JSON list of C-alpha atoms in Angstrom, two decimals:
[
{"chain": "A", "resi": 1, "resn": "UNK", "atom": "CA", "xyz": [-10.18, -13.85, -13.06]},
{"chain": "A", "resi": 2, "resn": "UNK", "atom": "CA", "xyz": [-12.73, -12.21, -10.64]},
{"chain": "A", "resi": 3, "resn": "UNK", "atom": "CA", "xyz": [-15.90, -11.66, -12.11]},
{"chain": "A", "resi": 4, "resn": "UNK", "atom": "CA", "xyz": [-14.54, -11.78, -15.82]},
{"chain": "A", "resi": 5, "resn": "UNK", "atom": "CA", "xyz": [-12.28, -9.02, -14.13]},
{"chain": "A", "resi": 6, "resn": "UNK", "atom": "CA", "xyz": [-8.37, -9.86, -15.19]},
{"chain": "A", "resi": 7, "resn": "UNK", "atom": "CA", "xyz": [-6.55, -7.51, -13.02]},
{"chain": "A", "resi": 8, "resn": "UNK", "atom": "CA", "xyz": [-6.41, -7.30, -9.33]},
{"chain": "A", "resi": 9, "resn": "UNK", "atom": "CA", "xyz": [-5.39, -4.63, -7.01]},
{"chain": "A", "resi": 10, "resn": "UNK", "atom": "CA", "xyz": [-4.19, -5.39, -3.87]},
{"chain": "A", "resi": 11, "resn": "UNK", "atom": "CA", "xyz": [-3.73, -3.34, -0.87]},
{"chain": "A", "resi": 12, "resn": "UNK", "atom": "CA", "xyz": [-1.51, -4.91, 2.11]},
{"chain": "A", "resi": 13, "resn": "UNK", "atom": "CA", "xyz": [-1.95, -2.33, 5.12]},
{"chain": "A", "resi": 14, "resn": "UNK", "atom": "CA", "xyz": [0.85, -3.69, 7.52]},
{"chain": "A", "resi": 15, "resn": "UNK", "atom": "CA", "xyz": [-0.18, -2.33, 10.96]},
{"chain": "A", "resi": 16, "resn": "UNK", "atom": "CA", "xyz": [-3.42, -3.70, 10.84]},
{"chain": "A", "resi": 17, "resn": "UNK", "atom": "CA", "xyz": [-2.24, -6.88, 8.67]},
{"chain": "A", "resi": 18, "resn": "UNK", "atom": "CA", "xyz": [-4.86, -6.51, 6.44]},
{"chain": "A", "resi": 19, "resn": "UNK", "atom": "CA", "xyz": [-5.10, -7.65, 2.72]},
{"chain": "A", "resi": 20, "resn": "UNK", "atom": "CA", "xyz": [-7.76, -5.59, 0.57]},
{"chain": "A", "resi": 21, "resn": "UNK", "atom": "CA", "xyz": [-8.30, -6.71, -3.22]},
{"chain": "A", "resi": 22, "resn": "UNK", "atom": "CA", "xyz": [-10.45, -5.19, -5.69]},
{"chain": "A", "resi": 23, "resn": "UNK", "atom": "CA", "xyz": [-10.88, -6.61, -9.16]},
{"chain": "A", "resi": 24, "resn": "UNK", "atom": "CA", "xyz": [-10.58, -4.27, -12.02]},
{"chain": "A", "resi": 25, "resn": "UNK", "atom": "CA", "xyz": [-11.14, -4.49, -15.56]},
{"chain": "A", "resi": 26, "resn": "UNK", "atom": "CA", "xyz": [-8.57, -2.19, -17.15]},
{"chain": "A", "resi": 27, "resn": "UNK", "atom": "CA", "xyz": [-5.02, -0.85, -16.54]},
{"chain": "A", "resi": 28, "resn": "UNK", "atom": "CA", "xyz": [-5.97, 2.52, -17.35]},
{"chain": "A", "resi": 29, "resn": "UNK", "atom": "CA", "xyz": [-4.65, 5.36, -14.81]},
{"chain": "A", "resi": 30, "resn": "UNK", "atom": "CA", "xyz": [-8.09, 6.42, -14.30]},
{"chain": "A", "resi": 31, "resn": "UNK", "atom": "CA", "xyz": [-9.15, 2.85, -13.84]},
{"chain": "A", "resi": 32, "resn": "UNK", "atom": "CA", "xyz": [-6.06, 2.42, -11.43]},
{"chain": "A", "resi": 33, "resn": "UNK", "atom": "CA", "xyz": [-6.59, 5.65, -9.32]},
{"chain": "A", "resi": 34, "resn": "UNK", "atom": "CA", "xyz": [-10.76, 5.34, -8.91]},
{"chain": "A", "resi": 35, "resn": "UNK", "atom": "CA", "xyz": [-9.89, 1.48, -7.62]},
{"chain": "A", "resi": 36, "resn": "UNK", "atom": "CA", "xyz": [-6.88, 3.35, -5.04]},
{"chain": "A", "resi": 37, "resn": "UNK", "atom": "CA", "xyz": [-8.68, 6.06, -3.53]},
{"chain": "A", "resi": 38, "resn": "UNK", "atom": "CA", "xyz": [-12.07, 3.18, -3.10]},
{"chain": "A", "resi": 39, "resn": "UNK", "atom": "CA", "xyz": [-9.48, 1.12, -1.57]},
{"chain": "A", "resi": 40, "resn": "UNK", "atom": "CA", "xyz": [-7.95, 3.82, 0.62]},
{"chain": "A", "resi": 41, "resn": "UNK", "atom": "CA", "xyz": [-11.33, 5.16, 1.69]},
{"chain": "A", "resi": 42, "resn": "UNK", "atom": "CA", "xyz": [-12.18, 1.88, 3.21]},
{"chain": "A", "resi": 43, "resn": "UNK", "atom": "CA", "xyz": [-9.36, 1.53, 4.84]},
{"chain": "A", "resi": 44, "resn": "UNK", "atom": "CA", "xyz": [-9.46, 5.14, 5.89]},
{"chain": "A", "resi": 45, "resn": "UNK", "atom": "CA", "xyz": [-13.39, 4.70, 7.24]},
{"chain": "A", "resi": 46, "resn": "UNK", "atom": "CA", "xyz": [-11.81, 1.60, 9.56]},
{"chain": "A", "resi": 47, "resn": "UNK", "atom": "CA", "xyz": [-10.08, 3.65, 11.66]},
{"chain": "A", "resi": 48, "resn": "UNK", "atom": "CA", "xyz": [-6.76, 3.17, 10.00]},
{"chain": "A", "resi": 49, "resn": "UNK", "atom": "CA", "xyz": [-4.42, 6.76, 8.28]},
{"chain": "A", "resi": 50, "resn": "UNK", "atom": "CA", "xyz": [-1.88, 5.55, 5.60]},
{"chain": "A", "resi": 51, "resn": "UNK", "atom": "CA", "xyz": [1.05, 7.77, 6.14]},
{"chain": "A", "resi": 52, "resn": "UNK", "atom": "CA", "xyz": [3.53, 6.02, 4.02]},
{"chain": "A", "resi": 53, "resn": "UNK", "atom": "CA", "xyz": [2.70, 3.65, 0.46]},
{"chain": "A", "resi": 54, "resn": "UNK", "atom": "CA", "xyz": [5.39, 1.77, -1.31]},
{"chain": "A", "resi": 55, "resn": "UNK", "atom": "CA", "xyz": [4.32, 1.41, -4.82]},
{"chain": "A", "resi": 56, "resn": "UNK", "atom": "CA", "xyz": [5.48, 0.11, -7.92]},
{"chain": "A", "resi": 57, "resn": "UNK", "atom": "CA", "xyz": [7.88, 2.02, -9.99]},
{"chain": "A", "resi": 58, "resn": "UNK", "atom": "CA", "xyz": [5.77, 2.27, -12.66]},
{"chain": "A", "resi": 59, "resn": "UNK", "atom": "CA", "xyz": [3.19, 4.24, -10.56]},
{"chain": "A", "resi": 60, "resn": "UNK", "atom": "CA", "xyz": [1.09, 6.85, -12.35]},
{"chain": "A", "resi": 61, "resn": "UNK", "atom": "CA", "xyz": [1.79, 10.45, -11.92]},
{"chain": "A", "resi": 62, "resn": "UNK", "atom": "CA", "xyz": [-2.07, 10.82, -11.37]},
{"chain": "A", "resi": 63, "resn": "UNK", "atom": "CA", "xyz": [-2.07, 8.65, -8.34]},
{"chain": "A", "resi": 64, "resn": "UNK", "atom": "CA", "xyz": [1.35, 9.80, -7.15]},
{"chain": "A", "resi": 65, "resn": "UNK", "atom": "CA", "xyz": [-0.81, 13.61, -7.24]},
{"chain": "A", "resi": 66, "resn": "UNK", "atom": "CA", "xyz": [-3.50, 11.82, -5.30]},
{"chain": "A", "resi": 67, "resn": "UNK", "atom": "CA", "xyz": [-1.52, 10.42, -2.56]},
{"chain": "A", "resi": 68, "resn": "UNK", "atom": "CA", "xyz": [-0.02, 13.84, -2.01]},
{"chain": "A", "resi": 69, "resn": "UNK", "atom": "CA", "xyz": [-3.69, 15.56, -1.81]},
{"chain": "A", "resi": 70, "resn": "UNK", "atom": "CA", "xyz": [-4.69, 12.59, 0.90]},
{"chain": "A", "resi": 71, "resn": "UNK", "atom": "CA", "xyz": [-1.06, 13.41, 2.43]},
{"chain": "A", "resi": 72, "resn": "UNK", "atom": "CA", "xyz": [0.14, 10.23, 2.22]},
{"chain": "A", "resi": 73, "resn": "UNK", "atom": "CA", "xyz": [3.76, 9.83, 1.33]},
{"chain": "A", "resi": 74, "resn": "UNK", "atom": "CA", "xyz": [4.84, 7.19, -1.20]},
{"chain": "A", "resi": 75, "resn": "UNK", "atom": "CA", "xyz": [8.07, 5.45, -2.29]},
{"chain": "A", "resi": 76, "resn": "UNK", "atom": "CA", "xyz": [9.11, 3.80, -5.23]},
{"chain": "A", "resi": 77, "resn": "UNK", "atom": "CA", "xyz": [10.17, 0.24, -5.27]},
{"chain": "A", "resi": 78, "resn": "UNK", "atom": "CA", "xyz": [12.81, -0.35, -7.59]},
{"chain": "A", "resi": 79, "resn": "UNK", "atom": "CA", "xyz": [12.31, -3.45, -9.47]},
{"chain": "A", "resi": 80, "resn": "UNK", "atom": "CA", "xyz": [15.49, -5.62, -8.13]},
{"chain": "A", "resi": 81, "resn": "UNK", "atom": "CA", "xyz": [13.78, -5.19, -4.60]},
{"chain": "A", "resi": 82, "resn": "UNK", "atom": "CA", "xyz": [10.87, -7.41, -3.86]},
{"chain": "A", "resi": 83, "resn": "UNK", "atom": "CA", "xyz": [8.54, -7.62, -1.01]},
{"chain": "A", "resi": 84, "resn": "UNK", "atom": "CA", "xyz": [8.33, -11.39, -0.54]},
{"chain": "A", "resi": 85, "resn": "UNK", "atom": "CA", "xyz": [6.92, -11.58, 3.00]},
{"chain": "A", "resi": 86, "resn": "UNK", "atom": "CA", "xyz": [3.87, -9.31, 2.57]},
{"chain": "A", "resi": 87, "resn": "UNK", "atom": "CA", "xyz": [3.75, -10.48, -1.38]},
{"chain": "A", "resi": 88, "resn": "UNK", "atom": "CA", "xyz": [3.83, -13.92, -0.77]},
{"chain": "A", "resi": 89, "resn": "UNK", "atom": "CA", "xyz": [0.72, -13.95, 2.33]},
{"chain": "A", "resi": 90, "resn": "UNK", "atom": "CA", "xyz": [-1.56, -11.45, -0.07]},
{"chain": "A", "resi": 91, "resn": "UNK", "atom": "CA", "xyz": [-0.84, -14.10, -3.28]},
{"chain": "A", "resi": 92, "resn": "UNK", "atom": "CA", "xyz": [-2.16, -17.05, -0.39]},
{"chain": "A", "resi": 93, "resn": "UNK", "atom": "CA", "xyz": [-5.15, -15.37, -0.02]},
{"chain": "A", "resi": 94, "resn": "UNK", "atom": "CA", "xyz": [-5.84, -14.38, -3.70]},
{"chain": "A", "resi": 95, "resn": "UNK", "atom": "CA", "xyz": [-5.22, -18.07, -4.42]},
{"chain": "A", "resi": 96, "resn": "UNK", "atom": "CA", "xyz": [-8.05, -19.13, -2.12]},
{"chain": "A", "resi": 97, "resn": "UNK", "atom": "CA", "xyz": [-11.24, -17.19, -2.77]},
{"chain": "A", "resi": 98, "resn": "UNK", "atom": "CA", "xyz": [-12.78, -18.20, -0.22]},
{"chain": "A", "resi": 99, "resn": "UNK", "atom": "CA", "xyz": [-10.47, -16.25, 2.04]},
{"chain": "A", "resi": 100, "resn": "UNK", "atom": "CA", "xyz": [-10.98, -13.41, -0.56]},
{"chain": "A", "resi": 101, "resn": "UNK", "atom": "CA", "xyz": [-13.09, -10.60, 0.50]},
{"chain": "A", "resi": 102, "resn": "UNK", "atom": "CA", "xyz": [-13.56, -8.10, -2.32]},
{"chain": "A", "resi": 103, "resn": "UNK", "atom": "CA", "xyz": [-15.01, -4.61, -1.90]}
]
């Protein structure tokens, strides 16, 4: 998908507005949490302080744990609720690599 990469993660950080995707090769939870905390420490060295993530429901203990030592407070989407607004603009950009900035 991205650099023979076939799994994206994808940050949407709604007070700024801004979309942050990394490529990653592997589901893995240490795959997943190393790809979070790069993608929080960028948006963390901008200026911007996460206080509150909504996350899938199949989130990882191990990056639940890590939110809690950054102090960032999470929720759990259930899966009948879906975040079309900010969903729909993050899958625009994804779409159109040229728009695509990756880390």
């Amino acid at each position: 998908f991205f650099n023979g990469n076939p799994y994206l993660m994808v940050l949407y950080d709604y007070d700024s507005n801004a979309i942050l995707v990394e490529p990653i090769k592997t589901r893995t939870v240490n795959s997943l949490l190393k790809t979070y905390q790069k993608l929080h420490a960028h948006i963390f060295a901008a200026g911007l302080c996460p206080k509150l993530q909504q996350l899938d429901n199949k989130c990882s203990n191990a990056l639940k744990q890590s939110m809690k030592e950054e102090t960032v407070e999470y929720q759990l989407v259930p899966p009948t609720r879906t975040q079309k607004k900010h969903s729909q603009k993050s899958h625009m950009y994804i779409q159109k690599p040229s728009h695509c900035k990756t880390m």
